[in-house]
XYZ file of C-alpha atoms in Angstrom:
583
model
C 180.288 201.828 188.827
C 179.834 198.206 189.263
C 178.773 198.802 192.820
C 175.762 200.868 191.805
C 173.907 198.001 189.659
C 172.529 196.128 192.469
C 170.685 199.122 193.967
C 169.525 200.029 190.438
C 167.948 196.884 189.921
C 166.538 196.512 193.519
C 164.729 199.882 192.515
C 162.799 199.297 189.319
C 162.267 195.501 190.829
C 160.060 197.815 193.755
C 158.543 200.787 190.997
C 157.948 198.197 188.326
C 154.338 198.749 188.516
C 154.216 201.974 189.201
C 156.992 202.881 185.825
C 155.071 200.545 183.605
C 157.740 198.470 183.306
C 157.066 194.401 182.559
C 160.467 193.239 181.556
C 164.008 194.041 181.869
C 167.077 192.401 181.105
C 170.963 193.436 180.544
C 173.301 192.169 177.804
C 176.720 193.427 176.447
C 176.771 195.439 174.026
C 176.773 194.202 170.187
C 178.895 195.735 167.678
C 176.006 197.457 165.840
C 175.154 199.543 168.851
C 178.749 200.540 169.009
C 178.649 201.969 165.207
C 175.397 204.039 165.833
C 177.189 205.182 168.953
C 180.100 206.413 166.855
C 177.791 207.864 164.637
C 175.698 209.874 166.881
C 179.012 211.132 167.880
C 180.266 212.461 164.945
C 176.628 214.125 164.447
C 177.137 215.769 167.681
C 180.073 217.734 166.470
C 178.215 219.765 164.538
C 176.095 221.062 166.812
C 177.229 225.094 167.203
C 177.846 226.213 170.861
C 175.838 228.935 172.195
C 172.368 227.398 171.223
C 172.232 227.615 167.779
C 170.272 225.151 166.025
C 167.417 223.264 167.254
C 169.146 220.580 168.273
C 171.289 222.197 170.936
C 171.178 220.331 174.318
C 171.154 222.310 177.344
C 172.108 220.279 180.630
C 171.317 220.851 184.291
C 173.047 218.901 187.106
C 169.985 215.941 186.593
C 168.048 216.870 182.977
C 168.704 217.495 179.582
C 166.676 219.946 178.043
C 166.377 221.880 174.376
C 167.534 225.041 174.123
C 165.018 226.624 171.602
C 161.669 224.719 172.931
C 162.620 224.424 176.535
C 160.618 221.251 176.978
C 162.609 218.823 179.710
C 163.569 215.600 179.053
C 162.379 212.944 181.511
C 165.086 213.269 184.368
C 165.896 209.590 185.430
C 162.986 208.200 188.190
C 164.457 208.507 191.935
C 167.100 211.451 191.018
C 166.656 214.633 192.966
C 165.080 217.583 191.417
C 167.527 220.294 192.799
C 168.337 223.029 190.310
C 165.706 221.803 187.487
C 165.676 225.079 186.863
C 169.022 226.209 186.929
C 169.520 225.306 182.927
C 172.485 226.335 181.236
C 173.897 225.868 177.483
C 176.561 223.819 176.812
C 178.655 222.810 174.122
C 180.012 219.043 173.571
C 181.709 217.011 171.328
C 181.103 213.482 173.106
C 177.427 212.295 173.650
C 178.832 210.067 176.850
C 180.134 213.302 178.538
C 176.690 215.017 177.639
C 175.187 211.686 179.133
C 176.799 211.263 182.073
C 177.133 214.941 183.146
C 172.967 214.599 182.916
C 172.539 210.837 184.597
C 175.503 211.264 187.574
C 174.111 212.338 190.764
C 175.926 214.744 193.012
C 178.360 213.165 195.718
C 176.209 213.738 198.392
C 172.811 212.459 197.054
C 172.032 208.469 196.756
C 171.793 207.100 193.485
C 167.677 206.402 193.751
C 165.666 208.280 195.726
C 165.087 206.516 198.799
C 167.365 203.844 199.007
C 168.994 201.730 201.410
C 171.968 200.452 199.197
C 173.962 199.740 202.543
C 171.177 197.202 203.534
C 171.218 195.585 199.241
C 175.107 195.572 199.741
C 174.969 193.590 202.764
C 172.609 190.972 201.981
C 173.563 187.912 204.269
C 174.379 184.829 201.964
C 171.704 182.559 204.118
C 169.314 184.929 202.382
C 171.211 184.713 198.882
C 170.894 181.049 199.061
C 166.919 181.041 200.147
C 166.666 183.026 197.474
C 168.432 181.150 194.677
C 166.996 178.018 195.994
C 163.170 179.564 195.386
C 164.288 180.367 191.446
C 165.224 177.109 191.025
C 161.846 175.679 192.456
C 160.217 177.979 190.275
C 162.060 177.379 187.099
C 161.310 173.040 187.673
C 157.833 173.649 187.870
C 157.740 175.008 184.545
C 160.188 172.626 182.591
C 158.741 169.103 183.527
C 160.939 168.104 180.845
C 163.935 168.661 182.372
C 162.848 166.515 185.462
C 161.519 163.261 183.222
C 164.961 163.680 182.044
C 166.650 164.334 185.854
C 164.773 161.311 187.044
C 162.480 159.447 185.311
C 165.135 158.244 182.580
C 168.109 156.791 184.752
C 164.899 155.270 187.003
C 163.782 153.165 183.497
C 167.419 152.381 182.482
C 168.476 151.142 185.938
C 165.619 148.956 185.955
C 166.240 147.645 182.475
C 169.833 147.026 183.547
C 168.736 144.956 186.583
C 166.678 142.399 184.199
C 169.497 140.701 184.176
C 168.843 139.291 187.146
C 165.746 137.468 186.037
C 167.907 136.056 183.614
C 167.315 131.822 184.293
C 170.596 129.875 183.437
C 169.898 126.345 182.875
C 173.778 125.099 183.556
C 172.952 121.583 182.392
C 170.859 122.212 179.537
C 167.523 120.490 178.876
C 166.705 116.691 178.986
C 167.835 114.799 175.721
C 166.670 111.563 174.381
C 169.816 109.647 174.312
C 169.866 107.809 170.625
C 171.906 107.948 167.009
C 169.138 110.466 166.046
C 170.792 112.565 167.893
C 173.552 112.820 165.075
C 171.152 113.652 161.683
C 172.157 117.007 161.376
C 175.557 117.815 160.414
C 178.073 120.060 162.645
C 176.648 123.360 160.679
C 172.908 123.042 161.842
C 171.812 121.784 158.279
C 170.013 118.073 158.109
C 171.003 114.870 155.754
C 173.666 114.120 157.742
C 174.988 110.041 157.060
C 176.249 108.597 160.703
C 179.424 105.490 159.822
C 178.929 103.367 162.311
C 181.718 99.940 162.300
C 180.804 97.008 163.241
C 183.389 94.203 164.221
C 183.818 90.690 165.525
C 186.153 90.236 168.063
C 188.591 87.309 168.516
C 187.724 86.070 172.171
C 187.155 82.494 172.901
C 186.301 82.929 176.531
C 183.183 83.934 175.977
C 180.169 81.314 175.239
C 176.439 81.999 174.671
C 176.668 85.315 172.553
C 174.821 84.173 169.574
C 174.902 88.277 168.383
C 175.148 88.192 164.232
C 176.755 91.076 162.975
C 174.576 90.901 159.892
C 171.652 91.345 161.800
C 172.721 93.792 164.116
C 174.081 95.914 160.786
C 170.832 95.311 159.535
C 168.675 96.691 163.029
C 170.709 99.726 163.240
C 169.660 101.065 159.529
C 166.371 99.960 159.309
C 165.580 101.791 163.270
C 167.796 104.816 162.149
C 167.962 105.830 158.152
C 170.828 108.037 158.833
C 172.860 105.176 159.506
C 175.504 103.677 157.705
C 176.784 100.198 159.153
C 178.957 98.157 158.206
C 181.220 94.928 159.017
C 184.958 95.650 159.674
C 187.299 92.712 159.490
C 189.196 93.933 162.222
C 189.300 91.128 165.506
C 189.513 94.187 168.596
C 188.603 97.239 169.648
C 192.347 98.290 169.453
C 192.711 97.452 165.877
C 189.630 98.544 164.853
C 190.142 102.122 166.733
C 193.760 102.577 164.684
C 192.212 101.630 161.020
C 189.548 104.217 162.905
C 192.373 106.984 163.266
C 194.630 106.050 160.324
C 191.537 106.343 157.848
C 190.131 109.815 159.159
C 190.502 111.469 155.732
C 189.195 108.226 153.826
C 185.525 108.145 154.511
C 183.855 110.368 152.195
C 183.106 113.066 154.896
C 180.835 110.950 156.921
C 180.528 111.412 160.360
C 182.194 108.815 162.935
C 180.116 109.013 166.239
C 180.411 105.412 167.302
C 181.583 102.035 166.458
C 180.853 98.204 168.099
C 182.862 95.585 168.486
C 181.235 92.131 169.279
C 182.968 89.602 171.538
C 185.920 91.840 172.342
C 189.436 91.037 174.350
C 191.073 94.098 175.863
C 194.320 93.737 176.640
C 194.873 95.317 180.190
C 198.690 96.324 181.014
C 199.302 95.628 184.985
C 202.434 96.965 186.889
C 203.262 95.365 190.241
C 205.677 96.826 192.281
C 207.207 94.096 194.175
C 209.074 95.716 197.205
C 205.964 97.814 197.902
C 204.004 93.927 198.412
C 206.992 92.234 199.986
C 206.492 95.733 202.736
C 202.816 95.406 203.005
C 203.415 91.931 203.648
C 206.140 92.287 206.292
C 203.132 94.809 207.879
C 200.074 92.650 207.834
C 200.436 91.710 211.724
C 199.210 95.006 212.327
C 195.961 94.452 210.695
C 195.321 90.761 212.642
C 196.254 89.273 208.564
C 199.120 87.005 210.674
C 199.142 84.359 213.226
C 199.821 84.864 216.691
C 203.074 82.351 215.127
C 204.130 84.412 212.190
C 202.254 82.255 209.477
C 200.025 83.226 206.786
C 196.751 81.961 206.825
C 196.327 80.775 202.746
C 193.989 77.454 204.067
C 191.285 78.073 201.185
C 194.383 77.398 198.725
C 196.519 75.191 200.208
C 194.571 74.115 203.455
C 196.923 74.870 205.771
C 198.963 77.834 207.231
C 202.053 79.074 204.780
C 204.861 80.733 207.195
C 206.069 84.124 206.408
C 209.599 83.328 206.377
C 209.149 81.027 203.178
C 206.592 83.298 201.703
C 208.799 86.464 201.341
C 211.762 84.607 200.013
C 209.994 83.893 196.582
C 208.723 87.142 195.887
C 210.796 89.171 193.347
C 212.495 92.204 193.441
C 211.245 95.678 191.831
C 208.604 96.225 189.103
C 206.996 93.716 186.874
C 204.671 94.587 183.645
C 201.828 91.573 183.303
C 199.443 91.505 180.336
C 196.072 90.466 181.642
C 193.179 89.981 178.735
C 189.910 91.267 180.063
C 187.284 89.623 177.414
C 184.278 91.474 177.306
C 180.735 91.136 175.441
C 180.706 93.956 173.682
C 182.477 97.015 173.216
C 181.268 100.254 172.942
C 183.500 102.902 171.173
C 182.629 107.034 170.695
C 184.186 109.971 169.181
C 185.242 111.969 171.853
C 184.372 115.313 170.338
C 180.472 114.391 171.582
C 179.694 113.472 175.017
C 176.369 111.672 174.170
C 178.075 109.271 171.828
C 178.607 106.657 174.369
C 175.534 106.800 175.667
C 173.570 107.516 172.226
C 175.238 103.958 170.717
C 175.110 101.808 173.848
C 171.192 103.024 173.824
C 171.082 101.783 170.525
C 172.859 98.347 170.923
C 170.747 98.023 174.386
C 167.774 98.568 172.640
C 168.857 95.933 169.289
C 169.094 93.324 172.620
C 165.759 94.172 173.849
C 163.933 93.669 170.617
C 166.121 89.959 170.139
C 165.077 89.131 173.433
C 161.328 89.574 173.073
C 161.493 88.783 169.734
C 159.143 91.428 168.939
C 160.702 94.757 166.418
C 158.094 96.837 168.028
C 159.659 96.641 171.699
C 161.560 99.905 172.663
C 164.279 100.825 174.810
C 164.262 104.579 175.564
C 167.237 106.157 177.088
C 166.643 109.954 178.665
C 169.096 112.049 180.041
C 167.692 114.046 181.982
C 169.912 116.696 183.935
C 170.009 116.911 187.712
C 168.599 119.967 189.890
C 170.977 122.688 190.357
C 172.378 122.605 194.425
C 172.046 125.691 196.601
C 175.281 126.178 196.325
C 175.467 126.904 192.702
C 172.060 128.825 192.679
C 174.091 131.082 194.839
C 176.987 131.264 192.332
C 174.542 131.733 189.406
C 172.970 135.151 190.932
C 176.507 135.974 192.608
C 177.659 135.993 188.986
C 174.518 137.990 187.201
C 174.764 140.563 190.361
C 178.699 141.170 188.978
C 177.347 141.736 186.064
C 174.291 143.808 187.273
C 176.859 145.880 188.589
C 179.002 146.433 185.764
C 176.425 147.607 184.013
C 174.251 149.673 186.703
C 177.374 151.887 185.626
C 175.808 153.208 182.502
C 173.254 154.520 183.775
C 174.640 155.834 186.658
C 176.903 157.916 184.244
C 173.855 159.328 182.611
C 172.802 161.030 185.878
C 175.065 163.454 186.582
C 175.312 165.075 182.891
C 171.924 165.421 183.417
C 172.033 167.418 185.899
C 174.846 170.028 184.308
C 171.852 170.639 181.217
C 170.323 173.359 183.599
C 173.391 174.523 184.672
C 175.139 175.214 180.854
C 172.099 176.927 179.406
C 171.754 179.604 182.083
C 175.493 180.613 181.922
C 175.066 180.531 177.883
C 172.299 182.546 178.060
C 173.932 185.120 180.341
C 171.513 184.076 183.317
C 174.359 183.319 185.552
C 176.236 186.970 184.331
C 173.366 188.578 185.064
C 172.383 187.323 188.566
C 175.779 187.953 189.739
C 176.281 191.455 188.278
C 172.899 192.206 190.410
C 174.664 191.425 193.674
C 174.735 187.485 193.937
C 177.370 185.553 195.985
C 179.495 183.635 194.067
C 179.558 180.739 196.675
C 175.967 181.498 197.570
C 175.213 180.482 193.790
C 176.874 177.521 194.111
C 175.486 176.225 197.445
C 172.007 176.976 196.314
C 172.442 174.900 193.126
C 174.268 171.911 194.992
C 171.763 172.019 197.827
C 168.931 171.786 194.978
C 170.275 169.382 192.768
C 170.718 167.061 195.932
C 167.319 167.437 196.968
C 166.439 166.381 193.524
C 168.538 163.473 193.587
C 167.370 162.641 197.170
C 163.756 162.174 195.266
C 165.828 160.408 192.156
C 167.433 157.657 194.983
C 164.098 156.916 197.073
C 163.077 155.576 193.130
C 166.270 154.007 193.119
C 165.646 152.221 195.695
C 162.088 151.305 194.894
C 163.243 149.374 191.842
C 165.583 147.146 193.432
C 162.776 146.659 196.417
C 160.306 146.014 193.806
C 162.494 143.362 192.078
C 162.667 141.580 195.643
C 164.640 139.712 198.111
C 164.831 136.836 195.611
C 166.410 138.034 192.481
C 167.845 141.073 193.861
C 169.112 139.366 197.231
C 172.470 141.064 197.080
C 171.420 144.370 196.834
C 168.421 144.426 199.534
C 168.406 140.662 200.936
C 168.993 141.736 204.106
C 168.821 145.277 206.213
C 172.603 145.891 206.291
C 172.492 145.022 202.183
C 169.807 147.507 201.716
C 171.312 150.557 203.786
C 174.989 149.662 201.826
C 172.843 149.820 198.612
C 171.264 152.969 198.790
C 174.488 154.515 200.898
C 176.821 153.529 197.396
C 174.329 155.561 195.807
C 173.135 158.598 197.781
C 177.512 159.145 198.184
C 177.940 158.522 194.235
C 175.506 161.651 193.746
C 177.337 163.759 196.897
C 180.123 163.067 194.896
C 179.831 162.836 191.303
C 177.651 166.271 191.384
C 180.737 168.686 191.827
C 182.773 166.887 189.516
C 180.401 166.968 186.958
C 179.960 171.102 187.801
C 183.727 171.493 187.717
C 183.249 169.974 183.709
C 180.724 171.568 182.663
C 182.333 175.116 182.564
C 184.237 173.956 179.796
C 181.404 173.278 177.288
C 179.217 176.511 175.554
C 176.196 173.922 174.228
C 174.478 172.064 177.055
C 174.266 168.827 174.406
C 178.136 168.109 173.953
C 177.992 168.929 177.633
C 175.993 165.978 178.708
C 177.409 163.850 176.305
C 181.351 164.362 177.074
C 180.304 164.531 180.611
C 178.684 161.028 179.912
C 181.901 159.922 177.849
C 184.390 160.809 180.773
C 182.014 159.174 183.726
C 182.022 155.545 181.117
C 185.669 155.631 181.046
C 186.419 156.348 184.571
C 183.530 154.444 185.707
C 182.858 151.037 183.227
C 186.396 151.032 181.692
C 188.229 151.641 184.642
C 186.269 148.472 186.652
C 186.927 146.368 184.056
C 190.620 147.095 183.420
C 191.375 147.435 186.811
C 189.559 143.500 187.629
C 191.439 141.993 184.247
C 194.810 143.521 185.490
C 194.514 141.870 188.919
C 193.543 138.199 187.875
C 197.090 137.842 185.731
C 199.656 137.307 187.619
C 201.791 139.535 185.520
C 199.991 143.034 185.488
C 198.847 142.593 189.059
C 201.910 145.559 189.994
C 199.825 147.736 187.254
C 196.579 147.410 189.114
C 198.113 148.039 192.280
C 199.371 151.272 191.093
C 196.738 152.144 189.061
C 193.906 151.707 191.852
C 194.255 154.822 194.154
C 194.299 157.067 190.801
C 191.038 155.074 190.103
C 189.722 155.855 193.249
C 189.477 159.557 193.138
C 186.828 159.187 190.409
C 182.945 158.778 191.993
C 182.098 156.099 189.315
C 184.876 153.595 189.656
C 183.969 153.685 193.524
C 180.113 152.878 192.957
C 181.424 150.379 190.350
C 183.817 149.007 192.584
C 181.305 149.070 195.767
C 178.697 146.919 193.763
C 181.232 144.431 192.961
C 182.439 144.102 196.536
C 179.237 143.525 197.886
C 177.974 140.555 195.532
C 181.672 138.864 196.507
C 180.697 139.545 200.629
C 177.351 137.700 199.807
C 179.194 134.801 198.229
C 181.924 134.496 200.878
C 178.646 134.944 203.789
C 176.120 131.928 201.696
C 179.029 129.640 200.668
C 182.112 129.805 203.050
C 179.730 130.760 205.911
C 182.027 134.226 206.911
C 180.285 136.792 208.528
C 181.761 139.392 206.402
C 179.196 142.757 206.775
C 178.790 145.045 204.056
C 179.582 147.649 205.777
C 183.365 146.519 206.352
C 186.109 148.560 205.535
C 187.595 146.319 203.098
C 184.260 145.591 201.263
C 182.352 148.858 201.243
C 183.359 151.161 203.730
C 186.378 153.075 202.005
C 183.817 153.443 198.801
């Protein structure tokens, strides 16, 4: 019975206009049609055989007809006519048998009138898939929707996504006037901090002309900065004044320690001479002219003549020796080393004390800028090799969104029995599935030429890894034409477990993240440690079977070939099996 739909359907699709008919559809039938079936029946059964009543039926091969008025019922349109008038009485209990003894044609007569049902039966699939193709043209002109969804969306989120490659990363942050003020605010953000700074006379006597009061350099420092609390330590060096510094951490009411000066310092230096490694550069000194032709050392400055070698060597000791040298010193200059402007804020600040003393005027200033250095091509390169990686980690997103937006169309027709019905008329299976892949490619043909217009329209400069070159381009839009060939049947072989079209897209969604997003980033932590570098090797051909993780993974590969080609100078191509070419 299944056989005879398709012809019945190709038949009223050709008399539609001359039956009246606008519509038709077939469902299955509901539970209240069954009841009123059952009931019909049961009325049925008391209808007396031999014609009585005015309900009697009488049925021919093709008609039903009343007994008492003799009027015909409307024989089905395309059945033959033969023995119309041949009407006998019958007597039934089942309304089907009544039904079908009417409706069935005899075994040598075709089903409609007319009909080539060998020529339906045998439709080629070429013409199946034409066919199916056409509906779903039809069907996208009317539901724009669905296409601002299809393509429009992923266009706008790809190119939000690749804003962060306008992203401009200052690495050595902007200039800074070097000075105390650069300490008023306390570690939280919030102002009134108090700055201790130490002041302390050394105990040199080697050095002569420093007339540098500590009064009145405790005195410059908090009238130029208000912050500042200075103050005279009775300590005699920089070493003891850095261990009353360290033992008295707690001691200090909470006030910061940035810096500290000590005037007229001594710092004892700790020298280690190894002896035997002197007495053998020695012994080698012929070698760089150092000797006399004679074997004497030429020491005339000192004792105005030449000192021979053989007496020389003999008074040299043996091994190691420790000498304490004291290095006196001006002024010195100590910082907290949790700030790397303190140095440079207090020398500023000392330099700038000397400057006013010198031209005796308080109004002179000393300014101190640091301002930061250009960045080199070489880590401009590393700055956008780094925002491409993350450009591609999250071009993934995205990326995921595409194909569960493509299953929408695909869930609501078999929910609404679409589907059912186009292959109970006579459609091929594969034919149906060939015509929607071949479709929703063409669509995503249309969906990667925009692609590909984003990245071209964000240029060779900021987008240089993607489209910087011809062979980066073509590599680009190949990782994502072969994500869609891909990603497309997985996506169909999902969606026939969902009824709703929404959960659809969004587990759909959920299971491209995981095996796309999560599965680039877990596979890329697992590798850099040492330890789990076995799990990522193990885990990376089950990764690879999924169309996201290879995208993910192709993106990645690229910005590292256009590192390794700009900064090591290899002539890696994109294309190479080891960077792109297995994705």
């Amino acid at each position: 019975t299944e056989d005879l739909f398709p012809p019945a359907f190709d038949a009223i699709e050709k008399e539609r206009g001359s039956l009246g008919i606008g519509a038709y559809g077939i469902s299955n039938t509901s539970l209240e049609e069954v009841f009123l079936r059952l009931a019909n029946d049961e009325e049925l059964q008391d209808i007396p055989s031999g014609g009585q009543g005015a309900d009697a039926l009488v049925a021919s091969n093709d008609r039903l007809v009343p007994v008492e008025t003799g009027i015909p019922l409307s024989a089905p349109s395309g059945l033959s006519d033969k023995s119309q008038n041949n009407a006998s009485p019958i007597s039934t209990t089942n309304l089907s048998q009544v039904m079908a003894s009417a409706t069935a044609p005899p075994l040598d007569v075709d089903p409609i009138e007319g009909l080539d049902t060998s020529e339906l039966n045998h439709m080629s699939p070429m013409s199946q898939i034409g066919l199916l193709f056409w509906k779903r043209f039809s069907i996208q002109k009317r539901d724009l929707k669905g296409a601002f969804f299809m393509i429009i969306v992923p266009v706008l989120l790809i190119a939000l996504v690749l804003l962060i490659l306008r992203l401009d990363i200052v690495l050595a942050g902007p200039a800074i006037q070097l000075s105390p003020n650069l300490y008023r605010k306390l570690p939280s953000g919030t102002s009134g901090a108090r700055t201790n700074v130490p002041i302390a006379r050394g105990a040199s006597t080697t050095l002569s002309g420093n007339e540098t009061s500590i009064a009145s350099l405790v005195a410059a420092l908090q009238s130029e900065y208000n912050h500042i609390d200075a103050w005279s330590s009775p300590t005699n060096s920089s070493m003891q004044l850095s261990q009353y510094l360290l033992d008295s951490y707690n001691e200090h009411n909470r006030s910061l320690r940035y810096g500290a000066i000590v005037i007229d310092d001594e710092i004892e230096m700790t020298l280690t001479v190894d002896w035997d490694a002197l007495t053998l550069l020695i012994e080698n000194m012929t070698d760089f002219g150092l000797l006399s032709q004679n074997g004497t050392f030429d020491i005339g400055n000192l004792f105005g003549t030449d000192f021979p070698l053989e007496l020389l060597l003999p008074l040299l000791p043996e091994n190691s020796t420790e000498v304490a040298v004291p290095i006196p010193t001006p002024v010195s200059i100590m910082h907290n080393a949790t700030s790397p402007h303190a140095l440079a804020s207090f020398n500023q600040a000392y330099m700038d004390y000397m400057y006013k003393t010198c031209f005796s005027s308080p109004t002179a200033q000393l300014t101190a800028i640091n301002h930061p250095l250009p960045l080199t091509p070489q880590q401009s390169i590393e700055i956008r090799t780094i925002l491409s990686g993350l450009a591609s980690l999250f071009l993934l997103i995205p990326y995921c969104y595409i194909p569960a937006a493509f299953i929408v169309f695909l869930v609501k027709e078999r929910v609404s029995k679409s589907k059912h019905l186009q292959l109970v008329s006579g459609v091929n299976m594969s034919a149906y599935w060939i015509a929607t892949y071949l479709w929703d490619m063409c669509l995503y043909l249309v969906l990667t030429g925009f692609i590909m217009a984003v990245f071209a329209i964000y240029g060779t400069d900021s987008a240089q890894v993607f489209v910087g070159s011809a062979q980066s381009f073509f590599c680009t839009l190949a990782l994502t034409f072969g994500y869609g060939l891909s990603s497309l049947p997985f996506a169909y072989l999902f969606s026939r477990n969902f009824s709703n079209h929404s959960t659809a897209q969004i587990s759909v969604m959920g299971i491209f993240f995981i095996t796309g997003f999560v599965a680039v980033n877990a596979y890329f932590i697992l590798s850099s440690l040492e330890n789990t570098q076995h799990i990522a090797k193990a885990l990376q051909p089950l990764f690879r079977i999924w169309p996201p993780y290879l995208v993910g993974d192709g993106f990645l590969r690229l910005s590292a070939s256009f590192w390794e080609r700009e900064v090591l100078g290899s002539d890696a191509n994109p294309f190479d099996w080891d960077i792109c070419g297995y994705t």
